[in-house]
Short mmCIF file of C-alpha atoms in Angstrom, two decimals:
data_model
loop_
_atom_site.label_atom_id
_atom_site.label_comp_id
_atom_site.label_asym_id
_atom_site.label_seq_id
_atom_site.Cartn_x
_atom_site.Cartn_y
_atom_site.Cartn_z
CA MET A 1 141.17 9.85 79.73
CA ILE A 2 144.58 9.72 77.70
CA GLY A 3 143.13 7.03 74.74
CA VAL A 4 139.92 7.01 74.86
CA GLU A 5 137.83 9.04 72.25
CA THR A 6 135.18 11.23 72.90
CA GLU A 7 131.57 11.31 71.52
CA LYS A 8 131.22 14.15 68.84
CA ALA A 9 128.39 16.91 69.61
CA THR A 10 125.68 16.86 67.47
CA LEU A 11 125.92 19.84 64.93
CA LEU A 12 123.27 19.62 62.23
CA GLU A 13 120.10 17.45 62.89
CA VAL A 14 117.26 16.84 59.79
CA ARG A 15 113.67 16.09 60.75
CA GLY A 16 111.02 15.23 58.76
CA LEU A 17 112.53 18.29 56.35
CA VAL A 18 109.99 18.42 53.27
CA LYS A 19 109.64 21.20 50.12
CA ASN A 20 107.17 21.13 47.35
CA PHE A 21 107.77 23.76 44.18
CA ALA A 22 103.71 24.19 43.27
CA VAL A 23 103.91 24.36 39.28
CA GLU A 24 103.03 27.51 37.83
CA GLY A 25 99.63 27.91 35.70
CA SER A 26 98.40 24.30 37.85
CA ASP A 27 97.10 23.29 41.15
CA ASP A 28 100.39 20.20 41.59
CA VAL A 29 102.94 20.79 42.87
CA VAL A 30 106.76 19.19 42.86
CA GLN A 31 107.14 16.26 45.73
CA ALA A 32 111.29 17.47 46.01
CA VAL A 33 112.25 16.51 49.65
CA SER A 34 109.71 14.49 50.58
CA GLY A 35 110.60 13.69 55.16
CA VAL A 36 113.58 13.44 55.06
CA SER A 37 115.62 13.16 58.30
CA PHE A 38 119.43 12.71 58.96
CA ASP A 39 122.08 13.96 61.49
CA ILE A 40 126.07 15.56 60.93
CA LYS A 41 128.20 15.37 63.98
CA GLN A 42 130.75 18.13 64.00
CA GLY A 43 133.99 17.02 61.99
CA GLU A 44 132.24 15.15 60.07
CA THR A 45 131.37 14.57 55.60
CA LEU A 46 128.21 13.46 55.39
CA GLY A 47 127.98 12.45 52.24
CA LEU A 48 124.47 13.22 50.15
CA VAL A 49 124.03 10.78 46.91
CA GLY A 50 121.67 10.02 44.30
CA GLU A 51 120.61 10.52 40.55
CA SER A 52 119.82 13.87 39.20
CA GLY A 53 116.19 15.27 40.37
CA CYS A 54 116.36 13.31 43.25
CA GLY A 55 116.13 16.15 45.72
CA LYS A 56 119.82 16.05 47.23
CA SER A 57 120.27 20.04 46.31
CA THR A 58 117.34 20.88 47.92
CA VAL A 59 117.90 19.46 50.94
CA GLY A 60 121.11 21.28 51.06
CA ARG A 61 119.52 24.52 50.02
CA CYS A 62 117.16 24.46 52.93
CA ILE A 63 119.05 23.73 55.34
CA LEU A 64 120.87 27.09 54.66
CA ARG A 65 117.42 29.06 53.46
CA LEU A 66 117.68 29.67 50.80
CA HIS A 67 114.42 28.02 50.30
CA GLU A 68 111.92 27.98 53.00
CA PRO A 69 111.34 24.62 53.95
CA THR A 70 107.87 23.62 53.69
CA SER A 71 108.00 21.54 56.72
CA GLY A 72 109.95 19.42 59.00
CA GLU A 73 112.57 21.25 61.36
CA VAL A 74 116.45 21.99 61.21
CA LEU A 75 118.46 22.04 64.24
CA PHE A 76 121.85 23.89 64.49
CA GLU A 77 123.19 23.00 67.06
CA GLY A 78 120.37 22.32 68.77
CA GLU A 79 118.05 25.55 67.89
CA ASN A 80 115.55 24.87 64.97
CA ILE A 81 116.40 27.75 62.65
CA VAL A 82 113.48 27.45 60.35
CA GLY A 83 111.20 30.59 60.95
CA LEU A 84 113.66 32.17 62.15
CA GLU A 85 113.50 35.88 62.15
CA HIS A 86 115.63 37.11 59.82
CA LYS A 87 118.18 39.30 62.12
CA ARG A 88 118.61 35.32 63.98
CA MET A 89 119.72 34.10 61.05
CA GLN A 90 121.37 36.81 59.68
CA LEU A 91 123.84 35.63 62.56
CA LEU A 92 123.95 31.67 61.66
CA ARG A 93 124.42 32.27 58.37
CA ARG A 94 127.94 33.14 59.41
CA GLU A 95 128.25 29.61 60.56
CA MET A 96 126.60 27.71 57.89
CA GLN A 97 128.17 28.75 54.12
CA ILE A 98 128.09 26.85 50.77
CA ILE A 99 130.09 26.05 48.04
CA PHE A 100 128.24 25.86 44.62
CA GLN A 101 128.11 23.42 42.35
CA ASP A 102 129.55 26.33 39.26
CA PRO A 103 132.40 27.77 39.70
CA TYR A 104 131.23 29.64 36.44
CA ALA A 105 128.07 30.90 36.85
CA SER A 106 128.46 31.33 41.55
CA LEU A 107 131.23 34.24 40.41
CA ASN A 108 130.65 37.37 39.70
CA PRO A 109 132.74 38.81 36.25
CA ARG A 110 132.47 42.34 37.55
CA MET A 111 134.26 42.10 41.41
CA THR A 112 137.81 40.86 41.73
CA VAL A 113 138.41 37.91 43.59
CA GLY A 114 139.47 40.15 46.57
CA SER A 115 135.79 41.74 46.31
CA ILE A 116 134.66 38.28 46.70
CA VAL A 117 135.83 36.13 49.32
CA SER A 118 136.18 40.19 51.25
CA GLU A 119 131.91 40.51 50.30
CA PRO A 120 130.52 38.35 54.01
CA LEU A 121 132.88 39.86 56.22
CA LYS A 122 131.94 43.65 54.79
CA ILE A 123 128.19 42.18 54.63
CA HIS A 124 128.65 41.41 58.92
CA GLY A 125 130.76 44.31 60.50
CA ILE A 126 133.71 42.01 60.98
CA GLY A 127 137.13 44.15 60.40
CA SER A 128 138.50 47.48 59.12
CA LYS A 129 139.42 46.59 55.36
CA ASN A 130 143.10 46.51 56.26
CA GLU A 131 141.47 44.08 58.77
CA GLN A 132 139.82 42.27 56.01
CA THR A 133 142.47 42.85 52.98
CA GLU A 134 144.46 40.43 55.33
CA ARG A 135 142.17 38.19 56.10
CA VAL A 136 141.38 37.71 52.36
CA ALA A 137 145.10 36.86 51.64
CA GLU A 138 145.94 34.25 55.01
CA ILE A 139 142.33 32.79 53.04
CA LEU A 140 143.65 32.75 49.28
CA VAL A 141 147.50 31.01 50.34
CA SER A 142 144.70 28.33 52.98
CA VAL A 143 143.67 27.65 49.59
CA GLY A 144 146.54 27.45 47.27
CA LEU A 145 146.76 31.03 45.78
CA ASP A 146 148.70 33.65 45.51
CA PRO A 147 147.18 36.73 47.18
CA LYS A 148 148.17 38.92 44.43
CA TYR A 149 145.26 36.47 42.81
CA ALA A 150 142.97 39.32 45.01
CA GLN A 151 143.76 42.24 41.92
CA ARG A 152 142.29 40.00 38.86
CA TYR A 153 138.81 39.11 38.11
CA PRO A 154 137.23 35.67 37.36
CA HIS A 155 138.16 35.07 33.72
CA GLU A 156 141.37 35.10 34.32
CA PHE A 157 141.36 32.07 35.46
CA SER A 158 141.24 28.00 34.91
CA GLY A 159 137.98 26.62 36.36
CA GLY A 160 139.95 24.52 39.96
CA GLN A 161 141.71 28.30 40.78
CA ARG A 162 137.51 29.42 40.36
CA GLN A 163 135.74 26.94 42.78
CA ARG A 164 139.29 27.44 45.48
CA ILE A 165 138.33 30.89 44.70
CA GLY A 166 134.67 30.01 45.89
CA ILE A 167 136.12 27.70 49.16
CA ALA A 168 138.40 30.83 50.11
CA ARG A 169 134.29 32.27 50.09
CA ALA A 170 132.92 30.17 52.41
CA LEU A 171 135.74 30.18 54.71
CA ALA A 172 135.54 34.18 55.19
CA LEU A 173 133.60 33.96 58.09
CA ASN A 174 135.05 31.07 59.11
CA PRO A 175 132.00 28.71 59.29
CA LYS A 176 131.33 25.22 61.67
CA LEU A 177 129.12 23.72 58.51
CA ILE A 178 129.77 23.65 54.50
CA ILE A 179 127.12 22.90 52.88
CA CYS A 180 129.67 21.39 49.31
CA ASP A 181 126.97 21.24 46.57
CA GLU A 182 128.25 19.15 43.62
CA PRO A 183 131.69 21.00 44.09
CA VAL A 184 134.08 19.07 42.06
CA SER A 185 130.95 17.70 39.02
CA ALA A 186 132.26 19.96 36.82
CA LEU A 187 135.81 19.84 36.69
CA ASP A 188 137.76 17.52 35.43
CA VAL A 189 138.55 14.17 36.69
CA SER A 190 142.19 15.66 37.75
CA VAL A 191 141.19 18.68 39.68
CA GLN A 192 138.12 17.02 41.07
CA ALA A 193 141.31 15.11 43.29
CA GLN A 194 142.84 18.09 43.90
CA VAL A 195 139.58 19.43 46.19
CA VAL A 196 138.17 17.43 47.36
CA ASN A 197 142.17 16.41 49.16
CA LEU A 198 141.91 20.25 49.38
CA LEU A 199 138.66 20.00 51.11
CA GLN A 200 139.84 17.26 53.63
CA ASP A 201 143.01 19.26 54.03
CA LEU A 202 140.40 22.51 55.20
CA GLN A 203 139.03 19.75 57.11
CA GLU A 204 140.59 18.66 59.46
CA ARG A 205 142.98 21.52 59.51
CA LEU A 206 139.65 23.95 60.50
CA GLY A 207 137.34 21.45 61.97
CA LEU A 208 135.07 21.89 59.66
CA THR A 209 131.39 19.84 58.98
CA TYR A 210 130.73 19.06 55.68
CA LEU A 211 127.45 17.71 53.44
CA PHE A 212 128.70 16.52 50.54
CA ILE A 213 125.93 16.98 47.49
CA SER A 214 127.05 14.12 44.91
CA HIS A 215 126.25 11.94 42.23
CA GLY A 216 129.80 11.02 41.81
CA LEU A 217 129.77 8.03 43.43
CA ALA A 218 133.21 7.33 44.09
CA VAL A 219 134.63 10.77 45.04
CA VAL A 220 131.92 10.48 47.98
CA GLU A 221 133.64 6.85 48.89
CA HIS A 222 137.24 9.25 48.81
CA ILE A 223 135.61 11.85 50.65
CA SER A 224 133.03 11.29 53.36
CA ASP A 225 132.54 9.25 57.25
CA ARG A 226 128.87 8.30 56.24
CA VAL A 227 126.33 8.22 53.05
CA ALA A 228 122.76 8.51 52.83
CA VAL A 229 121.56 7.32 49.50
CA MET A 230 118.31 10.16 48.28
CA TYR A 231 116.62 8.41 45.66
CA LEU A 232 112.90 10.52 43.95
CA GLY A 233 112.95 13.01 47.81
CA LYS A 234 113.85 10.42 50.31
CA ILE A 235 116.92 9.37 51.44
CA VAL A 236 116.38 5.15 51.23
CA GLU A 237 119.95 3.61 53.41
CA ILE A 238 121.99 6.09 55.22
CA CYS A 239 125.34 4.13 57.44
CA ASP A 240 129.07 4.40 57.21
CA ALA A 241 131.08 4.46 53.94
CA ARG A 242 132.83 1.71 53.69
CA GLU A 243 129.61 -0.54 54.67
CA LEU A 244 128.05 1.15 52.09
CA TYR A 245 130.21 0.71 49.54
CA GLU A 246 131.09 -2.92 50.77
CA ASN A 247 127.75 -4.36 52.45
CA PRO A 248 124.85 -2.37 50.21
CA LYS A 249 121.28 -3.53 51.68
CA HIS A 250 119.18 -1.01 49.44
CA PRO A 251 118.46 -2.17 45.65
CA TYR A 252 118.95 1.27 44.40
CA THR A 253 122.37 1.38 45.84
CA LYS A 254 123.02 -1.69 44.85
CA ALA A 255 122.22 -1.05 41.11
CA LEU A 256 124.35 2.61 42.10
CA LEU A 257 127.89 0.50 43.00
CA SER A 258 127.35 -1.51 39.97
CA ALA A 259 128.00 1.61 37.91
CA ILE A 260 131.03 2.85 39.52
CA PRO A 261 133.97 1.73 36.91
CA VAL A 262 136.76 -0.90 38.21
CA PRO A 263 140.24 0.34 37.56
CA ASP A 264 140.94 -2.82 36.03
CA PRO A 265 140.78 -4.65 33.08
CA THR A 266 141.21 -8.50 34.39
CA VAL A 267 137.96 -7.13 37.53
CA LYS A 268 134.32 -7.42 36.00
CA ARG A 269 131.17 -6.29 37.69
CA GLU A 270 127.79 -7.40 37.54
CA ARG A 271 126.32 -4.60 36.42
CA ILE A 272 122.13 -4.10 37.54
CA VAL A 273 120.84 -1.87 35.06
CA LEU A 274 117.90 -0.32 35.90
CA THR A 275 114.42 -0.30 33.86
CA GLY A 276 112.28 2.07 33.06
CA ASP A 277 112.98 6.67 33.69
CA VAL A 278 112.57 8.31 37.40
CA PRO A 279 109.39 8.89 37.72
CA THR A 280 107.78 12.44 38.57
CA PRO A 281 107.81 14.29 42.26
CA ILE A 282 104.86 16.03 40.62
CA SER A 283 102.73 12.29 41.21
CA PRO A 284 104.96 10.18 42.45
CA PRO A 285 104.54 6.41 42.69
CA SER A 286 102.28 4.93 45.64
CA GLY A 287 104.14 2.90 48.48
CA CYS A 288 107.79 2.55 47.93
CA ARG A 289 108.64 5.13 45.25
CA PHE A 290 111.49 2.89 43.47
CA ARG A 291 108.95 -0.22 43.04
CA THR A 292 109.16 0.67 39.76
CA ARG A 293 112.89 -0.07 38.72
CA CYS A 294 113.72 -2.27 41.63
CA PRO A 295 114.01 -5.59 40.09
CA ILE A 296 112.22 -7.60 43.44
CA ALA A 297 109.52 -5.11 43.77
CA THR A 298 106.15 -6.96 44.34
CA GLU A 299 102.43 -5.57 44.50
CA GLU A 300 102.61 -4.95 48.34
CA CYS A 301 105.92 -2.60 47.02
CA ALA A 302 102.64 -0.89 45.87
CA ALA A 303 100.63 -1.06 49.49
CA VAL A 304 102.70 -0.09 51.96
CA GLU A 305 105.11 2.91 52.11
CA PRO A 306 109.43 1.04 53.84
CA ALA A 307 110.26 2.97 56.98
CA MET A 308 113.69 3.51 57.92
CA GLN A 309 114.84 -0.21 59.57
CA GLU A 310 118.41 -0.70 61.12
CA VAL A 311 119.17 -3.60 59.02
CA ALA A 312 122.81 -3.73 60.71
CA VAL A 313 124.85 -2.02 63.65
CA ASP A 314 124.27 1.44 62.37
CA HIS A 315 123.01 0.91 58.37
CA PHE A 316 119.73 1.69 58.06
CA ALA A 317 117.75 1.40 54.48
CA ALA A 318 113.75 1.56 53.38
CA CYS A 319 113.16 -2.09 52.06
CA ILE A 320 109.58 -3.32 53.31
CA LYS A 321 112.04 -6.61 51.39
CA LEU A 322 114.58 -6.60 53.50
#
């Protein structure tokens, strides 16, 4: 029916995702991700934000099984990919790709740009050599690079150009989902805007779905439809991006947002300064993991682990004080 929007299908479902890492020479484990759950709809961008070390990049890598999850489910188009055999997982990797954080370390310096971008096609046996060459040229144009660059090596390019090469590699197999693992954090601010605009343009043209991982809250606000906030391995708040930035509920989210610079010297924002350091994920605090730094914590917070609750329409937060 004209004028009526159809409900978008859910592309990715993450349910109770847990990832622990063994500590060498000890019986201890690092609880990197502890029961994370969220959905991403087709064509949507979910921003995943939090301080360094909160586990957000581990979530992205577990979704792709670059890290094997300790427990939980990752459903891609309804199929649980956790525990899938190698052949089936390899086929699914055509649909799920990643853009890495560091454009200097993620590209092989001994390979030409053409070889880097065409490598996924060769691994999956897609097209003849001529067809692969044509596909590389097409993708380079789509990310704003000259097809002649296919003969050059990564060291000949700037950081922004290298990240465009990384994006081109991720696009080679026409994926449905791309994990953007802090794709602009290593770039200059002016270049960050160009790359973010490129990602948005590609999403619109190709119908891509993004999990956009970042600690840059201003960047996440610009690109995301919804935002999930992580702290010490857990999601503490998730909702529509505009709702989160205008009406944050969790005290950790409020503290993060208060640190965003305002580009107006006449406007003063009340800064919420958190005390203490982030606890170790080897032995996280009992109850609420944020309570050791929370300005509104009480004794009850040490005894009760807060569950996600709907504090407004489609706005969920994990805090017993809400």
